[in-house]
Short mmCIF file of C-alpha atoms in Angstrom, two decimals:
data_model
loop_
_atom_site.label_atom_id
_atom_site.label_comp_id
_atom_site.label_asym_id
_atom_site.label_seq_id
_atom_site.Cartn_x
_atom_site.Cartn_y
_atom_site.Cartn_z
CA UNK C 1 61.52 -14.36 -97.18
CA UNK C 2 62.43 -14.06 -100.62
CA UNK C 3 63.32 -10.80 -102.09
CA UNK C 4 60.26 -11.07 -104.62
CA UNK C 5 58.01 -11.33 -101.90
CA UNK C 6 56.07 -13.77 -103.65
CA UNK C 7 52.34 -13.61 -102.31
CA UNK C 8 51.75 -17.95 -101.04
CA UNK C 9 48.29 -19.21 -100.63
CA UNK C 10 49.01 -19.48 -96.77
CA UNK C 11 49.49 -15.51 -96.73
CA UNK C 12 45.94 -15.69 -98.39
CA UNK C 13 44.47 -17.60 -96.09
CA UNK C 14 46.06 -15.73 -93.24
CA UNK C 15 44.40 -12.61 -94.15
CA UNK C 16 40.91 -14.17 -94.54
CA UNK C 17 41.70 -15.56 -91.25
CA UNK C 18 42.74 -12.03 -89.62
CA UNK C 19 39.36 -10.71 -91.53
CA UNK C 20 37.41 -13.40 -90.33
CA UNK C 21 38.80 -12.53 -86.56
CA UNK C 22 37.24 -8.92 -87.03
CA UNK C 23 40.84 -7.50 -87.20
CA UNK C 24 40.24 -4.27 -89.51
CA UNK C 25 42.59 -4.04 -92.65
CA UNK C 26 45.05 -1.18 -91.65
CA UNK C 27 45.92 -3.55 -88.31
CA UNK C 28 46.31 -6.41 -91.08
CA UNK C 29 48.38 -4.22 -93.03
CA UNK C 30 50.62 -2.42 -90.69
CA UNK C 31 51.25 -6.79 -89.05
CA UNK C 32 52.57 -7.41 -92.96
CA UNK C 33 54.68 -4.01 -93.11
CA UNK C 34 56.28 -5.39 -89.45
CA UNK C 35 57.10 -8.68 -90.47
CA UNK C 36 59.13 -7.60 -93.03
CA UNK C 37 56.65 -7.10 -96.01
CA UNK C 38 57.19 -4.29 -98.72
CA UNK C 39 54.16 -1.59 -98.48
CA UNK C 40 53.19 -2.13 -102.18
CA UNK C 41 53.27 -5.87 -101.91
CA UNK C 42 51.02 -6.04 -99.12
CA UNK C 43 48.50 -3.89 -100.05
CA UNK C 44 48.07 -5.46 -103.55
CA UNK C 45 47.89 -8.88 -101.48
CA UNK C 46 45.23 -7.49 -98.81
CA UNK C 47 43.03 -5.66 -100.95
CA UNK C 48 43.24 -8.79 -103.58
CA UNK C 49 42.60 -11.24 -101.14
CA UNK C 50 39.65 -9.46 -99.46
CA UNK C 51 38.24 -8.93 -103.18
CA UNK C 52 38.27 -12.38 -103.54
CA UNK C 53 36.63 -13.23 -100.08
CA UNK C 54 34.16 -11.14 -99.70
CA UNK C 55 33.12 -11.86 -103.37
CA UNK C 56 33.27 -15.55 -102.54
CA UNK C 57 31.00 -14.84 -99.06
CA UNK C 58 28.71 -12.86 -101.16
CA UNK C 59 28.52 -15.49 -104.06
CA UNK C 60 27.63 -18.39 -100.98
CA UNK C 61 24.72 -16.11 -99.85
CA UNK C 62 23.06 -16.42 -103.41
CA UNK C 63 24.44 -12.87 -105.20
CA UNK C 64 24.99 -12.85 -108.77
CA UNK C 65 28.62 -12.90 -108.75
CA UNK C 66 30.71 -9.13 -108.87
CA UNK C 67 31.69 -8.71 -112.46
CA UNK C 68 34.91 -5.96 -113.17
CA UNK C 69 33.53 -2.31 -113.51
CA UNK C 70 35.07 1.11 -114.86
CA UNK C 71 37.34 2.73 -112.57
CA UNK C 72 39.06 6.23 -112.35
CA UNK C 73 42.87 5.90 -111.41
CA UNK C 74 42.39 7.20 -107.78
CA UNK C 75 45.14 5.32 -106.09
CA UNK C 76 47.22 8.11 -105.15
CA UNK C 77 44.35 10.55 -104.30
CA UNK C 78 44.60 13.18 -106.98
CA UNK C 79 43.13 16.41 -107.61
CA UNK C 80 43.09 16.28 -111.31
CA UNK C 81 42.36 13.29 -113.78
CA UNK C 82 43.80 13.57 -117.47
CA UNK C 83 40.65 12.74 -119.54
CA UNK C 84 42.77 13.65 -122.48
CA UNK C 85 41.32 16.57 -123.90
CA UNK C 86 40.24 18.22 -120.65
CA UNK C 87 41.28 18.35 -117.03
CA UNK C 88 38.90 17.01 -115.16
CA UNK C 89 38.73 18.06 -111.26
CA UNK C 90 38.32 15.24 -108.41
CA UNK C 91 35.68 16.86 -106.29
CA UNK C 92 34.66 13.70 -103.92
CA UNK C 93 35.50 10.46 -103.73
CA UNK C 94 34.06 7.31 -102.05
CA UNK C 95 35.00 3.96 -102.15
CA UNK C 96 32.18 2.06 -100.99
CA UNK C 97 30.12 2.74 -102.38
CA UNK C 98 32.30 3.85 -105.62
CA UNK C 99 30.93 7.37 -105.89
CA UNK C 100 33.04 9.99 -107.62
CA UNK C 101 32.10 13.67 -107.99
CA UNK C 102 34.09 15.15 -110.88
CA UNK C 103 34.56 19.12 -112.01
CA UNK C 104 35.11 20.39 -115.03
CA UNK C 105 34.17 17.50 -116.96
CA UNK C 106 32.20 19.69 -119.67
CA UNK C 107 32.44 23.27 -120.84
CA UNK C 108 29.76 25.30 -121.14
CA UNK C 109 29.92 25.49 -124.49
CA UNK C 110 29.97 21.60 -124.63
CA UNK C 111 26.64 21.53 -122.18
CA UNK C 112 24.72 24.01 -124.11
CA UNK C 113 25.52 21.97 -127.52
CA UNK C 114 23.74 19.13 -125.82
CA UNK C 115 20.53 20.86 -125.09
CA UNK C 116 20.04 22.82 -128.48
CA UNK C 117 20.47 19.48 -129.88
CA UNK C 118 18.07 17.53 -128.08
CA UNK C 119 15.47 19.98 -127.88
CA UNK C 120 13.88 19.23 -130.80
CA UNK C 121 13.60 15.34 -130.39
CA UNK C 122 12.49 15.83 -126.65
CA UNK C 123 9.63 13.63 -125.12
CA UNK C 124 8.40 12.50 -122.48
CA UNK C 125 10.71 10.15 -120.48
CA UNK C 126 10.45 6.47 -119.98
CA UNK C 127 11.82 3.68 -118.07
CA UNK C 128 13.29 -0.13 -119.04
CA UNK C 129 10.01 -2.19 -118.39
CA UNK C 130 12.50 -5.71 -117.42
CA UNK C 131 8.88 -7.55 -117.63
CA UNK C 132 9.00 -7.79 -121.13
CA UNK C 133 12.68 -6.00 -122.19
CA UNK C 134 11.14 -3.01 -123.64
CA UNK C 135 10.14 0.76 -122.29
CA UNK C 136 7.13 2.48 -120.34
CA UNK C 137 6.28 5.33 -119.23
CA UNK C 138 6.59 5.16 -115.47
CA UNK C 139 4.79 7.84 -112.92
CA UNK C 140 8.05 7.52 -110.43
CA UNK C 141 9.87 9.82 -113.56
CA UNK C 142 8.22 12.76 -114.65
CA UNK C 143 11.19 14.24 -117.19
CA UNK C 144 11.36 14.38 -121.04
CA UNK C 145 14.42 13.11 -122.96
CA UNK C 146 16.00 11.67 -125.64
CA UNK C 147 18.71 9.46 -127.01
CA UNK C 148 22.02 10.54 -128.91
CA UNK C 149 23.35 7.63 -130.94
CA UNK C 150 27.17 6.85 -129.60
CA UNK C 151 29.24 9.16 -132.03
CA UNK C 152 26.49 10.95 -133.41
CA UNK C 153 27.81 14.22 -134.17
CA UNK C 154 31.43 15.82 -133.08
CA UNK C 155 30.54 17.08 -129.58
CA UNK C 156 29.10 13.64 -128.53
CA UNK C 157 31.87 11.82 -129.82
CA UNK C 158 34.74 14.24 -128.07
CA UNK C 159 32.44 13.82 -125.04
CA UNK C 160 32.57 10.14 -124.87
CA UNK C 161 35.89 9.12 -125.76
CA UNK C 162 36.86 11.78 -122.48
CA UNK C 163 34.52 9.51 -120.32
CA UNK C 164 36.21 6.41 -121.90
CA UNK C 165 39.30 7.67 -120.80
CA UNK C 166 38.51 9.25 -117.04
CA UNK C 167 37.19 5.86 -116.04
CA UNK C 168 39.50 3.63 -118.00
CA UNK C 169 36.52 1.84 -119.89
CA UNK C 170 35.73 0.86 -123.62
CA UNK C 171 33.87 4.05 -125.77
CA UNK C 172 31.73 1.17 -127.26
CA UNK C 173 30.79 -0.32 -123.91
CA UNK C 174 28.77 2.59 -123.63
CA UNK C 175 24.93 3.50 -124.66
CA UNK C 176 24.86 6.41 -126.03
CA UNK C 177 23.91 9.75 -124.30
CA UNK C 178 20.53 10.44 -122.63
CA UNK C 179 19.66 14.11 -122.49
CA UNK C 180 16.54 14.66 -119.77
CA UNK C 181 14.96 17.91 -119.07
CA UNK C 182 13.57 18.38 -115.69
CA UNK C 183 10.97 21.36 -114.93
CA UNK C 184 10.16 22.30 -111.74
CA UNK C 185 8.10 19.45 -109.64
CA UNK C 186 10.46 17.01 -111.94
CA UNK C 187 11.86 14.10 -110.22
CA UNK C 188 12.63 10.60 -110.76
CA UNK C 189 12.30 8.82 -107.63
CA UNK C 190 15.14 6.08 -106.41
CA UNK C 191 15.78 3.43 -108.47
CA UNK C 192 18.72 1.36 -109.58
CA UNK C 193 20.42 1.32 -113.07
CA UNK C 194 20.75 -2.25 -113.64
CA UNK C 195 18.66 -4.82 -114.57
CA UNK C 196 17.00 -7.22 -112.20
CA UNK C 197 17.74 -10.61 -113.10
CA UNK C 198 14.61 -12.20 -111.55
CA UNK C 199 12.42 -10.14 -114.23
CA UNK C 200 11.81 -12.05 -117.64
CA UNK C 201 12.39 -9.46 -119.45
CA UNK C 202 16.01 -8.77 -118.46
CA UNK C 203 17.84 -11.86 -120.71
CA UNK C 204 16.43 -10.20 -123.88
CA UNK C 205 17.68 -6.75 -122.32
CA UNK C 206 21.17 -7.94 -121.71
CA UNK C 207 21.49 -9.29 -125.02
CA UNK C 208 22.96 -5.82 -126.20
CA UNK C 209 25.90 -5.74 -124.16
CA UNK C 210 25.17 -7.05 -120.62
CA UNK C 211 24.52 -5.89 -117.42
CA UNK C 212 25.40 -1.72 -117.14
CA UNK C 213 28.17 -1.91 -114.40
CA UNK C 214 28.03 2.39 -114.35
CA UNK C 215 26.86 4.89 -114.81
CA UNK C 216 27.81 8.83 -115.00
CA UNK C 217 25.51 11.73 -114.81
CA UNK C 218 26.43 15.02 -115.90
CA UNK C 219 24.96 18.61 -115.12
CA UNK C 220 24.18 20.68 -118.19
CA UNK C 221 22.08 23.63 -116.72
CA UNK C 222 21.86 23.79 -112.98
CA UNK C 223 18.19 24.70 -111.28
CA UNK C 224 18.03 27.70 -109.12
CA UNK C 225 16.99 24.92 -106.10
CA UNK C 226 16.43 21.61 -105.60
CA UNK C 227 17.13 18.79 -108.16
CA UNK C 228 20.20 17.31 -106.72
CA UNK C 229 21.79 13.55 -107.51
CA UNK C 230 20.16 11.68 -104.14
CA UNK C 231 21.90 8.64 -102.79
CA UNK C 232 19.77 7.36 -99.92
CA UNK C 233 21.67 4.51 -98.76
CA UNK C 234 24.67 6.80 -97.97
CA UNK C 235 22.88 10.16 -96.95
CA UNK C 236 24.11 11.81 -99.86
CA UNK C 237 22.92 14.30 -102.24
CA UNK C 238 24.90 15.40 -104.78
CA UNK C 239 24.34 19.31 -106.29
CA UNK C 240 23.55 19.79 -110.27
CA UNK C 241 25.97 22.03 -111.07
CA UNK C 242 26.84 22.66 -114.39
CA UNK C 243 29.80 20.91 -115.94
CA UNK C 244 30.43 18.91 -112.93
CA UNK C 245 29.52 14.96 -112.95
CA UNK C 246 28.96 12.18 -110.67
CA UNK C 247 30.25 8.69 -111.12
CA UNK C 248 29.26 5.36 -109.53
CA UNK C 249 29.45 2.13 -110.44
CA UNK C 250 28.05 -1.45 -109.12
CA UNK C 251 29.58 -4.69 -109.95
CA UNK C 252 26.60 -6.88 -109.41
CA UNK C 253 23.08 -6.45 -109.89
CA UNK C 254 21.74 -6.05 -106.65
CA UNK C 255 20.71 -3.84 -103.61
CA UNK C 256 24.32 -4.63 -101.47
CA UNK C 257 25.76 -2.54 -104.03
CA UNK C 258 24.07 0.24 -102.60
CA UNK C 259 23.60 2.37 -105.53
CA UNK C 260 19.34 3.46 -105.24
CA UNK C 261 19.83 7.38 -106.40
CA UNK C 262 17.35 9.43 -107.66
CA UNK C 263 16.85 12.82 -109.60
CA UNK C 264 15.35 14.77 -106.33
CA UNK C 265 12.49 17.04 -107.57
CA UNK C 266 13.27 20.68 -109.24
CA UNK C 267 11.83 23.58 -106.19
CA UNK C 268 12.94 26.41 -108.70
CA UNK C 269 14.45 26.46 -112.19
CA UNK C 270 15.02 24.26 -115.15
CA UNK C 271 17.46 21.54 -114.84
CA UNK C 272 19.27 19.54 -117.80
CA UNK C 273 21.66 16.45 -117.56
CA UNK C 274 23.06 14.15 -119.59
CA UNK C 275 23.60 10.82 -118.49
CA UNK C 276 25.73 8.19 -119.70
CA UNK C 277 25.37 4.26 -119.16
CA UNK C 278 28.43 1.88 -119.32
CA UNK C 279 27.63 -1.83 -119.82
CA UNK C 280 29.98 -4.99 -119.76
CA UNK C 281 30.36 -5.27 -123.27
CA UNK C 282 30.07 -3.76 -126.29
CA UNK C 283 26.90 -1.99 -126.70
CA UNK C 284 25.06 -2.39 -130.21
#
């Protein structure tokens, strides 16, 4: 073995074949480390390699193909994340699904901007109708909200460019801010953030920047009960509290990903969140 290690196709098709066995990655892994393989090398090469199979297997069953998605730096399991103006806290963290709960991601001051601001343009809330590419008002969401433009006045723009930079993503691959307002008996039931590719409206949808690959929802005024981030794939349920954030992503459009969340419904209290879409390309 050379001392670059050099990664052949045959150590590719090894691991797909180990894989393929039902042999579970950290047996795969710790057969590399004893025949002689650096740690670093063969973890790039298994996690690479399975990437590219299971993307493959996916892609033979008739899924739209995975597409590259923001991502926190999480590989050494930190605490903290430098979103450049702000320490941000690393509350939870799961890989698959990729759902991360971050703290500390706004100030108070910072959340209460948001809602002064919106107030005034609140109304009721409404969902992408991918029939036709345009918006309705949908009974399964029962908020009121409103649109920011990206960059549209200092505490937006300081608020994006520290998401761009917690999750390692272009500022204008993002739409800009939605600000909802959730009374009590406010929910929005389970639904997914991207758009469905069988629906004829979606093409004319995607025409502004492609598929949304994530999305990050931040608390701005927490609810006395009730009104927590549901995941119901995963059993998981995720609490508003204020300044805190949760982050998941989906690199293909479709239910495998298994990203259905919903806005659970307000028992007590006013909630507030802003919530911020990231798409493939540049948003316009």
């Amino acid at each position: 073995m050379s001392n670059a290690q050099t990664v052949t196709p045959e150590l590719r098709r090894w691991i797909v074949e180990q894989a393929q066995a039902g042999h579970p990655p950290q047996s795969v892994l710790q057969a590399m480390l004893a025949s002689g393989w650096r740690e670093d090398v063969a973890i790039e090469a298994l996690e690479a390699t399975l990437e590219q199979h299971l993307d493959a297997d996916a892609v033979q069953r008739g899924l739209p193909p995975a597409v590259p998605v923001p991502e926190p730096d999480l590989a050494e399991s930190p605490l903290h994340l430098d979103a450049g103006d702000r320490r941000v806290h690393v509350l939870n963290a799961m890989f698959n699904p990729r759902v991360v709960v971050f703290g500390n991601l706004l100030s108070a001051d910072e959340c209460e901007a948001l809602i002064e601001a919106a107030k005034p343009r609140l109304a009721r809330s409404l969902t992408v109708e991918t029939r036709t590419g345009g918006q309705e008002v949908n009974d399964d969401r029962t908020s009121s909200g409103m649109f920011f433009t990206r960059g549209e006045f200092d505490v937006v723009r300081r608020i994006e460019e520290r998401i761009a930079k917690l999750v390692n993503w272009p500022v204008e691959n993002g739409e800009g801010l939605q600000i909802l307002h959730y009374r009590p008996g406010a929910e929005y039931k389970p639904h997914y953030d991207y758009f469905d590719p069988a629906e004829p409206g979606t093409p004319t949808i995607l025409k502004r920047g492609g598929q949304r690959v994530a999305t990050l929802v931040m608390y701005l005024r927490e609810p006395e009960k009730g009104g927590g981030t549901t995941f119901p794939d995963i059993h998981m349920e995720v609490a508003p509290v204020r300044g805190n954030a949760v982050f998941f992503s989906y690199e293909r459009p479709h239910p495998t990903t298994r990203t259905l969340h919903g806005g659970a419904p307000v028992i007590a209290g006013e909630k507030w969140i802003a919530t911020k879409w990231l798409r493939e390309r540049e948003f316009s």
